[in-house]
């Protein structure tokens, strides 16, 4: 088969491409706009792979998407392409609506025209809103009502609803997965774990929102890729599958774990003013995907952090090139005045 992976030069998309090339015989086409989070250096190891092709462009560009579908005739489309940083969505919500909503709708139309056998939408647990810290017994299930908190999560929820509408109205074969926070190799340096690693290595202050009590369920990216592969191949059409790591941690505890791994002092931690609408707790119940497809995460949090820190130590050139660019200006906008 031929799999079109949109957003494949980003963090999770690139790891998914590596996973498929290593674990399947399928051909992979990567479509990516190469915005700030897309990095061709990430794909350097597969650019000469005979089963891999790259197309640069925007999923919101109707003519471009049509040309890619006509050229490559994909059997499956996996949509990772999205603006995904909550802080950036608060700054520029219109960009998120264009890519995450209109871009998804454009892909769905192309899939309908070209008879794609499966469109898989990679979504997020943030569409469910948050859970109270004093109710550790509560988890997000596939039946949890959507209750978004930011322009980012609202745009992803809207995309999910479009995907479900195309399933019901046009009988387009679709599936959706909603994952918890991912971490691992090639994670863009503005996200929590790589941000803390890079700043700790430079002995710079580590900015932690509020008191650092917000809880996230952490999922090692390779485990996530294995789950997506199962859903797109064997998941029931029209269904939503939650993918969680069973690795809930407070943000402050995540930061302290990284400091211990690097042998750095906790005095580097600096508490900054919390961001607007900051969700308190995410926690996913992955019972459905385990029951139907046999998936469970293989990587515990401490092991995953250790592997992630080692990767950043071994691949400094990749993230240092990013930090040296426009990212510095963004960092100052986000944290400089807090």
PDB file of C-alpha atoms in Angstrom, residues 123-323:
ATOM      1  CA  UNK A 123      -6.227  14.149  17.489  1.00  0.00           C
ATOM      2  CA  UNK A 124      -5.550  14.995  21.125  1.00  0.00           C
ATOM      3  CA  UNK A 125      -6.940  14.447  24.604  1.00  0.00           C
ATOM      4  CA  UNK A 126      -7.179  18.235  24.916  1.00  0.00           C
ATOM      5  CA  UNK A 127     -10.522  18.137  23.084  1.00  0.00           C
ATOM      6  CA  UNK A 128     -12.007  16.758  26.330  1.00  0.00           C
ATOM      7  CA  UNK A 129     -10.984  19.787  28.427  1.00  0.00           C
ATOM      8  CA  UNK A 130      -9.530  18.863  31.792  1.00  0.00           C
ATOM      9  CA  UNK A 131     -10.183  16.820  34.932  1.00  0.00           C
ATOM     10  CA  UNK A 132     -10.088  17.988  38.568  1.00  0.00           C
ATOM     11  CA  UNK A 133      -6.914  17.287  40.523  1.00  0.00           C
ATOM     12  CA  UNK A 134      -8.927  15.938  43.482  1.00  0.00           C
ATOM     13  CA  UNK A 135     -10.605  13.177  41.421  1.00  0.00           C
ATOM     14  CA  UNK A 136      -7.823  10.739  40.433  1.00  0.00           C
ATOM     15  CA  UNK A 137     -10.529   8.159  39.732  1.00  0.00           C
ATOM     16  CA  UNK A 138     -11.763  10.085  36.682  1.00  0.00           C
ATOM     17  CA  UNK A 139     -10.374   9.439  33.187  1.00  0.00           C
ATOM     18  CA  UNK A 140     -11.181  10.514  29.639  1.00  0.00           C
ATOM     19  CA  UNK A 141     -13.022   7.828  27.696  1.00  0.00           C
ATOM     20  CA  UNK A 142     -14.193   7.925  24.087  1.00  0.00           C
ATOM     21  CA  UNK A 143     -17.638   8.927  25.402  1.00  0.00           C
ATOM     22  CA  UNK A 144     -16.385  11.939  27.390  1.00  0.00           C
ATOM     23  CA  UNK A 145     -18.083  15.104  26.023  1.00  0.00           C
ATOM     24  CA  UNK A 146     -15.871  17.549  24.136  1.00  0.00           C
ATOM     25  CA  UNK A 147     -15.154  20.594  26.277  1.00  0.00           C
ATOM     26  CA  UNK A 148     -12.306  22.657  24.853  1.00  0.00           C
ATOM     27  CA  UNK A 149     -10.226  25.255  26.676  1.00  0.00           C
ATOM     28  CA  UNK A 150      -8.062  26.932  24.010  1.00  0.00           C
ATOM     29  CA  UNK A 151      -8.228  27.894  20.322  1.00  0.00           C
ATOM     30  CA  UNK A 152      -5.910  24.953  19.670  1.00  0.00           C
ATOM     31  CA  UNK A 153      -8.114  22.339  21.312  1.00  0.00           C
ATOM     32  CA  UNK A 154     -11.237  23.909  19.805  1.00  0.00           C
ATOM     33  CA  UNK A 155      -9.741  23.644  16.325  1.00  0.00           C
ATOM     34  CA  UNK A 156      -8.844  19.980  16.881  1.00  0.00           C
ATOM     35  CA  UNK A 157     -12.336  19.218  18.191  1.00  0.00           C
ATOM     36  CA  UNK A 158     -13.856  20.901  15.136  1.00  0.00           C
ATOM     37  CA  UNK A 159     -11.645  18.771  12.891  1.00  0.00           C
ATOM     38  CA  UNK A 160     -12.736  15.610  14.710  1.00  0.00           C
ATOM     39  CA  UNK A 161     -16.379  16.509  14.198  1.00  0.00           C
ATOM     40  CA  UNK A 162     -15.762  17.080  10.491  1.00  0.00           C
ATOM     41  CA  UNK A 163     -14.131  13.671  10.206  1.00  0.00           C
ATOM     42  CA  UNK A 164     -17.131  12.049  11.878  1.00  0.00           C
ATOM     43  CA  UNK A 165     -19.507  14.001   9.635  1.00  0.00           C
ATOM     44  CA  UNK A 166     -17.729  12.755   6.508  1.00  0.00           C
ATOM     45  CA  UNK A 167     -18.056   9.231   7.837  1.00  0.00           C
ATOM     46  CA  UNK A 168     -21.779   9.553   8.396  1.00  0.00           C
ATOM     47  CA  UNK A 169     -22.712  11.689   5.392  1.00  0.00           C
ATOM     48  CA  UNK A 170     -20.383  10.354   2.712  1.00  0.00           C
ATOM     49  CA  UNK A 171     -19.542   6.925   4.172  1.00  0.00           C
ATOM     50  CA  UNK A 172     -15.865   7.854   4.038  1.00  0.00           C
ATOM     51  CA  UNK A 173     -13.837   5.182   5.870  1.00  0.00           C
ATOM     52  CA  UNK A 174     -12.300   7.096   8.775  1.00  0.00           C
ATOM     53  CA  UNK A 175     -10.870   6.613  12.237  1.00  0.00           C
ATOM     54  CA  UNK A 176      -9.722   9.014  14.958  1.00  0.00           C
ATOM     55  CA  UNK A 177      -7.186   8.601  17.729  1.00  0.00           C
ATOM     56  CA  UNK A 178      -6.868  10.952  20.690  1.00  0.00           C
ATOM     57  CA  UNK A 179      -3.547  10.757  22.463  1.00  0.00           C
ATOM     58  CA  UNK A 180      -2.041  12.044  25.675  1.00  0.00           C
ATOM     59  CA  UNK A 181       1.149  14.145  25.768  1.00  0.00           C
ATOM     60  CA  UNK A 182       3.894  12.632  23.634  1.00  0.00           C
ATOM     61  CA  UNK A 183       7.629  12.860  24.244  1.00  0.00           C
ATOM     62  CA  UNK A 184      10.764  11.405  22.688  1.00  0.00           C
ATOM     63  CA  UNK A 185      13.261  12.063  19.857  1.00  0.00           C
ATOM     64  CA  UNK A 186      12.772  15.056  17.536  1.00  0.00           C
ATOM     65  CA  UNK A 187      10.371  16.824  19.902  1.00  0.00           C
ATOM     66  CA  UNK A 188      10.330  20.540  19.040  1.00  0.00           C
ATOM     67  CA  UNK A 189      12.274  22.512  21.677  1.00  0.00           C
ATOM     68  CA  UNK A 190       9.380  24.761  22.740  1.00  0.00           C
ATOM     69  CA  UNK A 191       7.520  21.818  24.315  1.00  0.00           C
ATOM     70  CA  UNK A 192       7.925  21.087  28.018  1.00  0.00           C
ATOM     71  CA  UNK A 193      10.363  18.151  28.116  1.00  0.00           C
ATOM     72  CA  UNK A 194      12.802  19.253  25.376  1.00  0.00           C
ATOM     73  CA  UNK A 195      12.601  22.851  26.598  1.00  0.00           C
ATOM     74  CA  UNK A 196      13.645  21.810  30.079  1.00  0.00           C
ATOM     75  CA  UNK A 197      16.423  19.568  28.739  1.00  0.00           C
ATOM     76  CA  UNK A 198      17.928  22.259  26.537  1.00  0.00           C
ATOM     77  CA  UNK A 199      17.768  24.979  29.177  1.00  0.00           C
ATOM     78  CA  UNK A 200      19.090  22.734  31.948  1.00  0.00           C
ATOM     79  CA  UNK A 201      22.065  21.787  29.777  1.00  0.00           C
ATOM     80  CA  UNK A 202      22.799  25.511  29.401  1.00  0.00           C
ATOM     81  CA  UNK A 203      22.273  26.111  33.154  1.00  0.00           C
ATOM     82  CA  UNK A 204      19.491  28.568  32.309  1.00  0.00           C
ATOM     83  CA  UNK A 205      16.279  29.103  34.340  1.00  0.00           C
ATOM     84  CA  UNK A 206      13.548  26.515  33.765  1.00  0.00           C
ATOM     85  CA  UNK A 207      10.180  28.333  33.456  1.00  0.00           C
ATOM     86  CA  UNK A 208       7.347  26.390  35.120  1.00  0.00           C
ATOM     87  CA  UNK A 209       3.789  27.710  34.822  1.00  0.00           C
ATOM     88  CA  UNK A 210       2.002  28.495  38.095  1.00  0.00           C
ATOM     89  CA  UNK A 211       3.017  26.034  40.802  1.00  0.00           C
ATOM     90  CA  UNK A 212       3.702  23.218  38.360  1.00  0.00           C
ATOM     91  CA  UNK A 213       0.753  21.196  39.687  1.00  0.00           C
ATOM     92  CA  UNK A 214      -0.868  20.586  36.297  1.00  0.00           C
ATOM     93  CA  UNK A 215      -0.966  16.850  35.559  1.00  0.00           C
ATOM     94  CA  UNK A 216      -0.367  15.230  32.179  1.00  0.00           C
ATOM     95  CA  UNK A 217      -0.434  11.618  31.020  1.00  0.00           C
ATOM     96  CA  UNK A 218       2.869  11.044  29.184  1.00  0.00           C
ATOM     97  CA  UNK A 219       3.185   8.702  26.189  1.00  0.00           C
ATOM     98  CA  UNK A 220       6.472   7.737  24.584  1.00  0.00           C
ATOM     99  CA  UNK A 221       6.214   8.581  20.887  1.00  0.00           C
ATOM    100  CA  UNK A 222       7.155   5.113  19.582  1.00  0.00           C
ATOM    101  CA  UNK A 223       4.325   3.570  21.616  1.00  0.00           C
ATOM    102  CA  UNK A 224       1.965   6.110  20.073  1.00  0.00           C
ATOM    103  CA  UNK A 225       3.137   5.252  16.544  1.00  0.00           C
ATOM    104  CA  UNK A 226       2.498   1.555  17.165  1.00  0.00           C
ATOM    105  CA  UNK A 227      -1.031   2.386  18.324  1.00  0.00           C
ATOM    106  CA  UNK A 228      -1.790   4.528  15.265  1.00  0.00           C
ATOM    107  CA  UNK A 229      -0.561   1.751  12.998  1.00  0.00           C
ATOM    108  CA  UNK A 230      -2.988  -0.677  14.643  1.00  0.00           C
ATOM    109  CA  UNK A 231      -5.933   1.713  14.437  1.00  0.00           C
ATOM    110  CA  UNK A 232      -5.417   2.649  10.777  1.00  0.00           C
ATOM    111  CA  UNK A 233      -5.065  -1.022   9.747  1.00  0.00           C
ATOM    112  CA  UNK A 234      -7.428  -2.855  12.095  1.00  0.00           C
ATOM    113  CA  UNK A 235      -9.535  -0.258  13.902  1.00  0.00           C
ATOM    114  CA  UNK A 236     -13.257  -0.158  13.216  1.00  0.00           C
ATOM    115  CA  UNK A 237     -14.380   2.443  10.690  1.00  0.00           C
ATOM    116  CA  UNK A 238     -15.910   5.569  12.174  1.00  0.00           C
ATOM    117  CA  UNK A 239     -14.547   4.877  15.657  1.00  0.00           C
ATOM    118  CA  UNK A 240     -12.538   6.973  18.110  1.00  0.00           C
ATOM    119  CA  UNK A 241      -9.692   5.345  20.040  1.00  0.00           C
ATOM    120  CA  UNK A 242      -8.042   6.942  23.066  1.00  0.00           C
ATOM    121  CA  UNK A 243      -4.284   6.332  23.341  1.00  0.00           C
ATOM    122  CA  UNK A 244      -2.785   6.962  26.779  1.00  0.00           C
ATOM    123  CA  UNK A 245       0.447   6.126  28.502  1.00  0.00           C
ATOM    124  CA  UNK A 246      -0.721   5.433  32.082  1.00  0.00           C
ATOM    125  CA  UNK A 247       2.122   7.751  33.076  1.00  0.00           C
ATOM    126  CA  UNK A 248       0.473  10.650  34.919  1.00  0.00           C
ATOM    127  CA  UNK A 249       2.906  13.195  36.318  1.00  0.00           C
ATOM    128  CA  UNK A 250       2.706  16.747  37.651  1.00  0.00           C
ATOM    129  CA  UNK A 251       4.654  19.182  35.484  1.00  0.00           C
ATOM    130  CA  UNK A 252       6.948  20.027  38.390  1.00  0.00           C
ATOM    131  CA  UNK A 253       7.743  16.334  38.889  1.00  0.00           C
ATOM    132  CA  UNK A 254       8.542  15.976  35.179  1.00  0.00           C
ATOM    133  CA  UNK A 255      10.982  18.861  35.456  1.00  0.00           C
ATOM    134  CA  UNK A 256      12.618  17.397  38.570  1.00  0.00           C
ATOM    135  CA  UNK A 257      12.979  14.013  36.840  1.00  0.00           C
ATOM    136  CA  UNK A 258      14.828  15.683  33.971  1.00  0.00           C
ATOM    137  CA  UNK A 259      17.100  17.577  36.376  1.00  0.00           C
ATOM    138  CA  UNK A 260      17.981  14.359  38.184  1.00  0.00           C
ATOM    139  CA  UNK A 261      18.734  12.630  34.882  1.00  0.00           C
ATOM    140  CA  UNK A 262      21.064  15.465  33.904  1.00  0.00           C
ATOM    141  CA  UNK A 263      22.596  15.907  37.356  1.00  0.00           C
ATOM    142  CA  UNK A 264      21.425  19.519  37.535  1.00  0.00           C
ATOM    143  CA  UNK A 265      20.153  21.396  40.640  1.00  0.00           C
ATOM    144  CA  UNK A 266      16.492  22.176  41.314  1.00  0.00           C
ATOM    145  CA  UNK A 267      17.516  25.785  41.932  1.00  0.00           C
ATOM    146  CA  UNK A 268      17.249  26.232  38.143  1.00  0.00           C
ATOM    147  CA  UNK A 269      13.444  26.022  38.436  1.00  0.00           C
ATOM    148  CA  UNK A 270      11.701  29.387  38.053  1.00  0.00           C
ATOM    149  CA  UNK A 271       7.934  29.723  38.516  1.00  0.00           C
ATOM    150  CA  UNK A 272       6.224  32.037  36.013  1.00  0.00           C
ATOM    151  CA  UNK A 273       2.696  33.434  35.662  1.00  0.00           C
ATOM    152  CA  UNK A 274       0.281  30.740  34.521  1.00  0.00           C
ATOM    153  CA  UNK A 275      -1.115  30.899  30.998  1.00  0.00           C
ATOM    154  CA  UNK A 276      -4.826  31.649  30.390  1.00  0.00           C
ATOM    155  CA  UNK A 277      -7.172  28.649  30.484  1.00  0.00           C
ATOM    156  CA  UNK A 278      -4.465  26.220  31.570  1.00  0.00           C
ATOM    157  CA  UNK A 279      -6.041  22.756  31.914  1.00  0.00           C
ATOM    158  CA  UNK A 280      -5.337  21.132  35.279  1.00  0.00           C
ATOM    159  CA  UNK A 281      -5.262  17.398  34.550  1.00  0.00           C
ATOM    160  CA  UNK A 282      -5.369  15.065  31.560  1.00  0.00           C
ATOM    161  CA  UNK A 283      -5.744  11.325  32.016  1.00  0.00           C
ATOM    162  CA  UNK A 284      -6.767   8.817  29.351  1.00  0.00           C
ATOM    163  CA  UNK A 285      -8.469   5.466  29.745  1.00  0.00           C
ATOM    164  CA  UNK A 286      -7.065   3.305  26.882  1.00  0.00           C
ATOM    165  CA  UNK A 287      -9.291   0.293  27.658  1.00  0.00           C
ATOM    166  CA  UNK A 288     -10.980   0.334  24.243  1.00  0.00           C
ATOM    167  CA  UNK A 289      -7.805   0.118  22.140  1.00  0.00           C
ATOM    168  CA  UNK A 290      -6.423  -2.552  24.473  1.00  0.00           C
ATOM    169  CA  UNK A 291      -9.615  -4.590  24.368  1.00  0.00           C
ATOM    170  CA  UNK A 292     -10.178  -4.360  20.598  1.00  0.00           C
ATOM    171  CA  UNK A 293      -6.619  -4.196  19.219  1.00  0.00           C
ATOM    172  CA  UNK A 294      -4.420  -5.513  22.032  1.00  0.00           C
ATOM    173  CA  UNK A 295      -2.369  -2.333  22.397  1.00  0.00           C
ATOM    174  CA  UNK A 296      -0.676  -1.270  25.621  1.00  0.00           C
ATOM    175  CA  UNK A 297       2.239   1.172  26.058  1.00  0.00           C
ATOM    176  CA  UNK A 298       5.606  -0.548  26.478  1.00  0.00           C
ATOM    177  CA  UNK A 299       7.683   2.364  27.784  1.00  0.00           C
ATOM    178  CA  UNK A 300       7.530   3.505  31.412  1.00  0.00           C
ATOM    179  CA  UNK A 301       8.043   7.189  32.099  1.00  0.00           C
ATOM    180  CA  UNK A 302      11.455   6.975  33.784  1.00  0.00           C
ATOM    181  CA  UNK A 303      12.790   4.759  30.992  1.00  0.00           C
ATOM    182  CA  UNK A 304      11.312   7.042  28.341  1.00  0.00           C
ATOM    183  CA  UNK A 305      12.774  10.195  29.892  1.00  0.00           C
ATOM    184  CA  UNK A 306      16.179   8.532  30.155  1.00  0.00           C
ATOM    185  CA  UNK A 307      16.058   7.565  26.467  1.00  0.00           C
ATOM    186  CA  UNK A 308      14.840  11.031  25.507  1.00  0.00           C
ATOM    187  CA  UNK A 309      17.564  12.829  27.455  1.00  0.00           C
ATOM    188  CA  UNK A 310      20.194  10.569  25.870  1.00  0.00           C
ATOM    189  CA  UNK A 311      18.844  11.380  22.403  1.00  0.00           C
ATOM    190  CA  UNK A 312      19.075  15.131  23.046  1.00  0.00           C
ATOM    191  CA  UNK A 313      22.608  14.732  24.354  1.00  0.00           C
ATOM    192  CA  UNK A 314      23.573  12.723  21.273  1.00  0.00           C
ATOM    193  CA  UNK A 315      21.844  15.050  18.788  1.00  0.00           C
ATOM    194  CA  UNK A 316      22.686  18.545  19.996  1.00  0.00           C
ATOM    195  CA  UNK A 317      23.161  19.931  16.488  1.00  0.00           C
ATOM    196  CA  UNK A 318      19.518  19.179  15.615  1.00  0.00           C
ATOM    197  CA  UNK A 319      17.951  21.196  18.430  1.00  0.00           C
ATOM    198  CA  UNK A 320      20.668  23.820  18.787  1.00  0.00           C
ATOM    199  CA  UNK A 321      20.098  24.895  15.179  1.00  0.00           C
ATOM    200  CA  UNK A 322      16.421  25.412  16.003  1.00  0.00           C
ATOM    201  CA  UNK A 323      17.078  27.344  19.199  1.00  0.00           C
TER     202      UNK A 323
END
